[in-house]
Coordinates of C-alpha atoms in Angstrom, one line a residue:
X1 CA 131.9 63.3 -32.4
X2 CA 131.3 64.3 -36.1
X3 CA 128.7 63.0 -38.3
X4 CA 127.5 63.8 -41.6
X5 CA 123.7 64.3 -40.8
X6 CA 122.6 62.8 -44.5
X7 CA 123.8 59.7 -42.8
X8 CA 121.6 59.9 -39.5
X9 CA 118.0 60.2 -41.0
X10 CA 115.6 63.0 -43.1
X11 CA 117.8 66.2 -43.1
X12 CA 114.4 67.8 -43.1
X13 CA 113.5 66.0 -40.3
X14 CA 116.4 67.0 -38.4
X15 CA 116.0 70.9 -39.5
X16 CA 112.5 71.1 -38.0
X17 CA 114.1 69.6 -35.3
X18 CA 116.3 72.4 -34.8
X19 CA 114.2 74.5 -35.8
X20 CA 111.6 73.5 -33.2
X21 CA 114.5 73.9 -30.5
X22 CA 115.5 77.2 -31.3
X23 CA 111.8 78.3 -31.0
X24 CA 111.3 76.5 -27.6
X25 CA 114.8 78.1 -26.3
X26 CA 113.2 81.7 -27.5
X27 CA 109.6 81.2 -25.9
X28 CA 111.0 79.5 -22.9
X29 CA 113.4 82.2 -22.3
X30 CA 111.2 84.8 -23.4
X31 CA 108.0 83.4 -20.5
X32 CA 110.4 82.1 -18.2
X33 CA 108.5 79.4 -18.2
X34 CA 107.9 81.1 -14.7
X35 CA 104.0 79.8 -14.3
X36 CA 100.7 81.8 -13.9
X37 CA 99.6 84.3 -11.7
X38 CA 101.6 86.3 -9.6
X39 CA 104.1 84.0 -9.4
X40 CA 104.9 84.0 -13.3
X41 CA 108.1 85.5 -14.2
X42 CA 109.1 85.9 -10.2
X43 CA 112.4 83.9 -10.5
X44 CA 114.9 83.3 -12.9
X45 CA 116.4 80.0 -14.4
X46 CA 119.6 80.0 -12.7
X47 CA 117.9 80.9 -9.2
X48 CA 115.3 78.4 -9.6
X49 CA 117.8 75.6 -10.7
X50 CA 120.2 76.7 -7.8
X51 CA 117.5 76.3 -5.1
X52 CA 116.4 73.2 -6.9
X53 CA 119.8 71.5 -6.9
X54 CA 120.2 72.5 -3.0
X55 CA 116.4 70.9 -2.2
X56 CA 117.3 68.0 -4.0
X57 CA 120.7 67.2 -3.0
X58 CA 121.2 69.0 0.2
X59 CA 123.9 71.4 1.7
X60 CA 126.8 71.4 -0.2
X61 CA 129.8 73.9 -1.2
X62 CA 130.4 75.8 -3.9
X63 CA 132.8 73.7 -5.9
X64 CA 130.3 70.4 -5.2
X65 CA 127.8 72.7 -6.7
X66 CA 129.1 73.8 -9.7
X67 CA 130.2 70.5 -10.4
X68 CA 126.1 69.1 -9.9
X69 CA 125.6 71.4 -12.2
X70 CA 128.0 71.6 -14.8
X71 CA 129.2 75.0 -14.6
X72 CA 132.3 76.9 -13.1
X73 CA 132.5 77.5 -9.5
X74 CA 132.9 81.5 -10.3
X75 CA 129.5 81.4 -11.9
X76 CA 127.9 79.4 -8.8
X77 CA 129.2 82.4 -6.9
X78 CA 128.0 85.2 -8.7
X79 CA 124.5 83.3 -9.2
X80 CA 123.8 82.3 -5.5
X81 CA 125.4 86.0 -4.3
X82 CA 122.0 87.3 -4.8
X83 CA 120.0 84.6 -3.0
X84 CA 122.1 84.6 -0.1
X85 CA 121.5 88.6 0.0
X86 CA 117.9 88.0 -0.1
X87 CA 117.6 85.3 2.7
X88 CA 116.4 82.4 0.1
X89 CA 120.5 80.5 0.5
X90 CA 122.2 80.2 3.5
X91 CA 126.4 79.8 4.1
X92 CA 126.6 77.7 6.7
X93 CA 129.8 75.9 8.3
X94 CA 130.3 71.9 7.2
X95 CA 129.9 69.8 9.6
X96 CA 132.7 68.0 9.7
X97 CA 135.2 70.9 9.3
X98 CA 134.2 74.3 10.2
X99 CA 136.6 76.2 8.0
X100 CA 134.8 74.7 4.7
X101 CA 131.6 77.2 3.9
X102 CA 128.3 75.1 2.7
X103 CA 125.6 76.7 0.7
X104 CA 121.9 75.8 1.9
X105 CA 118.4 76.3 1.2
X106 CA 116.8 78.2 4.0
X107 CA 113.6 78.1 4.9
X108 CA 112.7 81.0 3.3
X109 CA 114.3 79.4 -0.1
X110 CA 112.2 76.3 0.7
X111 CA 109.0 78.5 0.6
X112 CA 109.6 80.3 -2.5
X113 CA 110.8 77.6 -4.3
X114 CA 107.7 75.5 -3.5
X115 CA 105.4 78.7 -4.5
X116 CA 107.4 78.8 -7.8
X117 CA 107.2 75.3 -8.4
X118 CA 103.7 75.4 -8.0
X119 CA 103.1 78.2 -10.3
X120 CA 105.4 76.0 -13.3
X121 CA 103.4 72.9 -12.5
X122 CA 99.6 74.6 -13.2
X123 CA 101.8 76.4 -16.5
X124 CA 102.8 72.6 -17.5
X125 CA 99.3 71.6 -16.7
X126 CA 97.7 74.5 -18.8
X127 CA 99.9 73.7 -21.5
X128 CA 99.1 70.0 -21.7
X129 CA 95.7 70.3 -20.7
X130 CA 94.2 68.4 -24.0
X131 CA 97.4 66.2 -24.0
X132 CA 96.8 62.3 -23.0
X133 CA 98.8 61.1 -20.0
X134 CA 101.0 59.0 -22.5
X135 CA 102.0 62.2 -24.0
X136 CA 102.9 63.6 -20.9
X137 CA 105.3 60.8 -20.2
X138 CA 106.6 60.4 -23.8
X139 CA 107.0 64.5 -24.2
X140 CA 108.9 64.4 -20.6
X141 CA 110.8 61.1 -21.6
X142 CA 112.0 62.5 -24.2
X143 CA 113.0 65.9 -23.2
X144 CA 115.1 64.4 -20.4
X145 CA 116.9 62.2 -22.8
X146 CA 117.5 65.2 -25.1
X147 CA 118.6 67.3 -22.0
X148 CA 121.0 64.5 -21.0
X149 CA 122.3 64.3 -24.5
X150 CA 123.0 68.2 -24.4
X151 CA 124.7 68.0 -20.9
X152 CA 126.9 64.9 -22.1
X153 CA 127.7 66.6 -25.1
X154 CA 128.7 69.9 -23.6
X155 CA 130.8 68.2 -20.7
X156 CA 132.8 66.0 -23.4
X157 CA 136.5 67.3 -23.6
X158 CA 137.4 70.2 -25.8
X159 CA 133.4 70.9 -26.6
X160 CA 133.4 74.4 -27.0
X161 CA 130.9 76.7 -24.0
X162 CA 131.5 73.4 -21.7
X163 CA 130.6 75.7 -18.7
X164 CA 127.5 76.8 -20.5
X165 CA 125.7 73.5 -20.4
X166 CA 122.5 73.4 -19.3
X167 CA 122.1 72.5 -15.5
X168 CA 119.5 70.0 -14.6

């Protein structure tokens, strides 16, 4: 889907736009957005949005996974490798057939990612602490629908990095 941008609004507009992206990518990537105290910085993006995928969805493989996520089922591997080592992922059998290897949050996993989780949401709160609750809403609104854009957009046929969309 092309567009000339003159056509969709204030090209000024639009460059602080992207300008203010590219800035948020940095810091975010930069802080980890990992929370406060000892818990900032503890776990990184793709851990946390692995373990948050299992928690919210459940056991599944690694092709179900990937596919949650929008990424290829060798970077699924090589991500959760290092959680399974560490006891926060378990491989478990399915339960219907016994050859087929699910992934799991363990209880350990469960744990962490509640301490983590923790940590981000007194960040978010720091953050937004002179913020009205309609901001809140509107900011996290708005960032979803921008984050569903980007994952629509990077899933489309023939978009170039498809596998490198941005896993919610």
């Amino acid at each position: 889907m092309s567009m000339d941008m003159t056509t969709v609004g204030d090209t000024g507009l639009l460059d602080t736009l992207q300008h203010e992206v590219a800035l948020f990518a940095r810091r975010a990537e930069q802080t980890r957005l990992g929370g406060v105290g000892q818990v900032r910085n503890s776990m990184d993006r793709a851990a946390y949005l692995l373990l948050n995928r299992l928690d919210k969805e459940g056991p599944m493989g690694v092709k179900a996974l990937a596919a949650s996520m929008g990424i290829d089922s060798s970077t699924v591997t090589r991500q959760v490798a290092p959680l399974v080592d560490t006891g926060l992922v378990k491989r478990t059998s399915h339960p219907e057939d016994g050859r087929a290897v699910v992934l799991q949050l363990s209880p350990r996993g469960q744990s962490r990612l509640e301490e983590v989780r923790s940590s981000r949401r007194q960040l978010m709160a720091e953050l937004t602490h002179d913020w009205a609750p309609e901001e809140r809403e509107s900011f996290c609104a708005l960032l979803t629908r921008f984050n569903g854009a980007l994952s629509a957009r990077m899933s489309a046929p023939g978009v170039a990095g498809a596998e490198q969309s941005p896993a919610s």
